[in-house]
Amino acid sequence: MLEQIIHNGAIMAIIIRKEHQGAGVSFFTPPEFSQQLAFMNHAAGKIIAPHVHNVIPRSVQYTQEVLVIRKGKLRVDFYTDHQEYLESRELVAGDIILLAAGGHGMQAMEDLEMVEVKQGPYAGDADKVVFHPAEAKHG
């Protein structure tokens, strides 16, 4: 199961549900995304050749985050770049989400363990704008 949250033609998020299955390697992100997300399924004995990555200068203009839900339930609220609430999704243990564009807020609906992966180095206060959630629209 794969879901894209799209607003005005832009991919805001990609959700890979824990039930997702597939064979081989499937990339879910366009090549221009600064964070690449793929699903891999290989049979026992499959060899992934040892390799190193080349030094390639890259310019990251916008932070993209990947969250891996390990335990519990998380509600993710999606907002436009202008801080307008759009919609929400709930994620459970085993789900993965790439937050690619727009704004987002979250609430732990149960005790929660998750792993976050994003580009660095972290820019501190310059990295994001915090705003008030549209609580009345959640349901």
Coordinates of C-alpha atoms in Angstrom, one line a residue:
M1 CA 0.0 0.0 0.0
L2 CA 1.4 3.3 -1.1
E3 CA -0.2 6.7 -0.8
Q4 CA 0.8 10.1 -2.1
I5 CA -0.5 13.3 -0.5
I6 CA -0.6 15.8 -3.4
H7 CA -1.6 19.5 -3.3
N8 CA -1.6 21.8 -6.4
G9 CA 0.3 19.1 -8.3
A10 CA 3.2 18.9 -5.8
I11 CA 4.0 15.7 -3.8
M12 CA 3.7 16.8 -0.2
A13 CA 4.2 13.3 1.3
I14 CA 4.6 9.6 0.4
I15 CA 3.3 7.0 2.8
I16 CA 4.5 3.4 2.6
R17 CA 2.1 1.3 4.8
K18 CA 3.5 -1.7 6.6
E19 CA 1.5 -4.0 4.3
H20 CA 3.3 -2.8 1.2
Q21 CA 4.9 -5.6 -0.9
G22 CA 6.8 -5.7 -4.1
A23 CA 9.7 -7.4 -5.8
G24 CA 13.2 -6.1 -6.5
V25 CA 13.9 -2.4 -6.0
S26 CA 11.2 0.3 -6.4
F27 CA 11.9 4.0 -6.0
F28 CA 8.9 6.1 -5.0
T29 CA 10.5 9.6 -5.3
P30 CA 11.3 11.6 -8.4
P31 CA 15.0 11.9 -9.2
E32 CA 15.1 15.6 -8.3
F33 CA 14.0 15.0 -4.7
S34 CA 16.8 15.7 -2.2
Q35 CA 15.7 12.7 -0.2
Q36 CA 15.3 9.4 -2.1
L37 CA 13.0 6.7 -0.9
A38 CA 12.9 3.1 -2.1
F39 CA 11.5 -0.3 -1.2
M40 CA 13.7 -3.3 -1.6
N41 CA 12.7 -6.9 -1.5
H42 CA 15.4 -9.6 -2.2
A43 CA 15.5 -13.3 -1.8
A44 CA 17.9 -14.9 0.6
G45 CA 21.4 -15.1 -1.0
K46 CA 20.9 -12.0 -3.1
I47 CA 24.3 -10.1 -3.2
I48 CA 24.3 -6.4 -3.2
A49 CA 27.8 -5.5 -4.5
P50 CA 30.1 -3.7 -2.1
H51 CA 30.3 0.0 -3.2
V52 CA 31.3 3.5 -2.1
H53 CA 29.5 6.6 -3.1
N54 CA 31.2 9.3 -5.1
V55 CA 31.7 12.8 -3.8
I56 CA 29.1 14.8 -5.7
P57 CA 28.3 18.4 -4.6
R58 CA 24.6 18.8 -4.0
S59 CA 22.5 21.8 -3.0
V60 CA 19.7 21.2 -0.6
Q61 CA 17.1 24.0 -0.7
Y62 CA 14.3 22.4 1.3
T63 CA 14.5 19.9 4.2
Q64 CA 12.7 16.6 3.5
E65 CA 12.2 14.1 6.4
V66 CA 11.6 10.4 6.6
L67 CA 9.8 9.0 9.6
V68 CA 9.8 5.3 10.4
I69 CA 7.1 4.4 13.0
R70 CA 8.4 1.7 15.3
K71 CA 5.7 1.6 17.9
G72 CA 2.3 3.3 18.6
K73 CA 0.2 5.6 16.4
L74 CA 1.0 9.1 15.0
R75 CA -1.3 11.6 13.4
V76 CA 0.3 13.7 10.7
D77 CA -1.4 17.0 9.8
F78 CA -0.6 18.5 6.4
Y79 CA -0.5 22.2 5.7
T80 CA 0.2 24.4 2.7
D81 CA 3.3 26.6 2.6
H82 CA 1.0 29.4 3.8
Q83 CA 0.1 27.4 7.0
E84 CA -3.4 26.5 5.8
Y85 CA -4.6 23.1 7.1
L86 CA -5.3 20.5 4.3
E87 CA -5.8 17.0 5.8
S88 CA -4.5 14.4 8.2
R89 CA -3.3 10.8 8.1
E90 CA -2.7 8.3 10.9
L91 CA 0.4 6.1 10.8
V92 CA 1.0 2.9 12.8
A93 CA 4.0 0.8 13.7
G94 CA 5.7 -0.4 10.5
D95 CA 4.5 2.6 8.4
I96 CA 7.0 5.0 6.8
I97 CA 6.4 8.5 5.5
L98 CA 8.5 10.9 3.5
L99 CA 7.5 14.5 4.3
A100 CA 8.5 16.2 1.0
A101 CA 6.9 19.6 0.8
G102 CA 4.5 22.0 2.5
G103 CA 4.0 22.2 6.3
H104 CA 3.2 19.4 8.8
G105 CA 2.4 18.9 12.4
M106 CA 2.1 15.8 14.4
Q107 CA 0.4 14.3 17.5
A108 CA 1.2 11.0 19.2
M109 CA -2.1 9.2 19.4
E110 CA -0.5 6.4 21.5
D111 CA 2.9 6.0 23.1
L112 CA 5.2 6.4 20.2
E113 CA 8.7 5.4 19.0
M114 CA 9.9 6.6 15.6
V115 CA 13.1 7.2 13.7
E116 CA 13.6 10.4 11.8
V117 CA 16.0 10.8 8.9
K118 CA 16.7 14.1 7.2
Q119 CA 19.4 16.1 5.6
G120 CA 22.0 17.9 7.5
P121 CA 23.7 19.8 8.8
Y122 CA 20.9 21.1 11.0
A123 CA 20.4 24.9 10.6
G124 CA 18.9 25.5 14.1
D125 CA 16.2 28.2 14.3
A126 CA 16.8 29.0 10.6
D127 CA 15.6 25.5 9.6
K128 CA 11.9 26.0 10.1
V129 CA 9.0 28.3 11.0
V130 CA 6.8 27.1 13.8
F131 CA 3.1 28.0 13.8
H132 CA -0.1 27.2 15.6
P133 CA -2.0 24.0 14.6
A134 CA -5.5 24.2 13.2
E135 CA -6.8 22.0 16.0
A136 CA -10.5 22.6 15.3
K137 CA -10.2 20.9 11.9
H138 CA -8.9 17.6 13.2
G139 CA -11.4 14.9 13.8

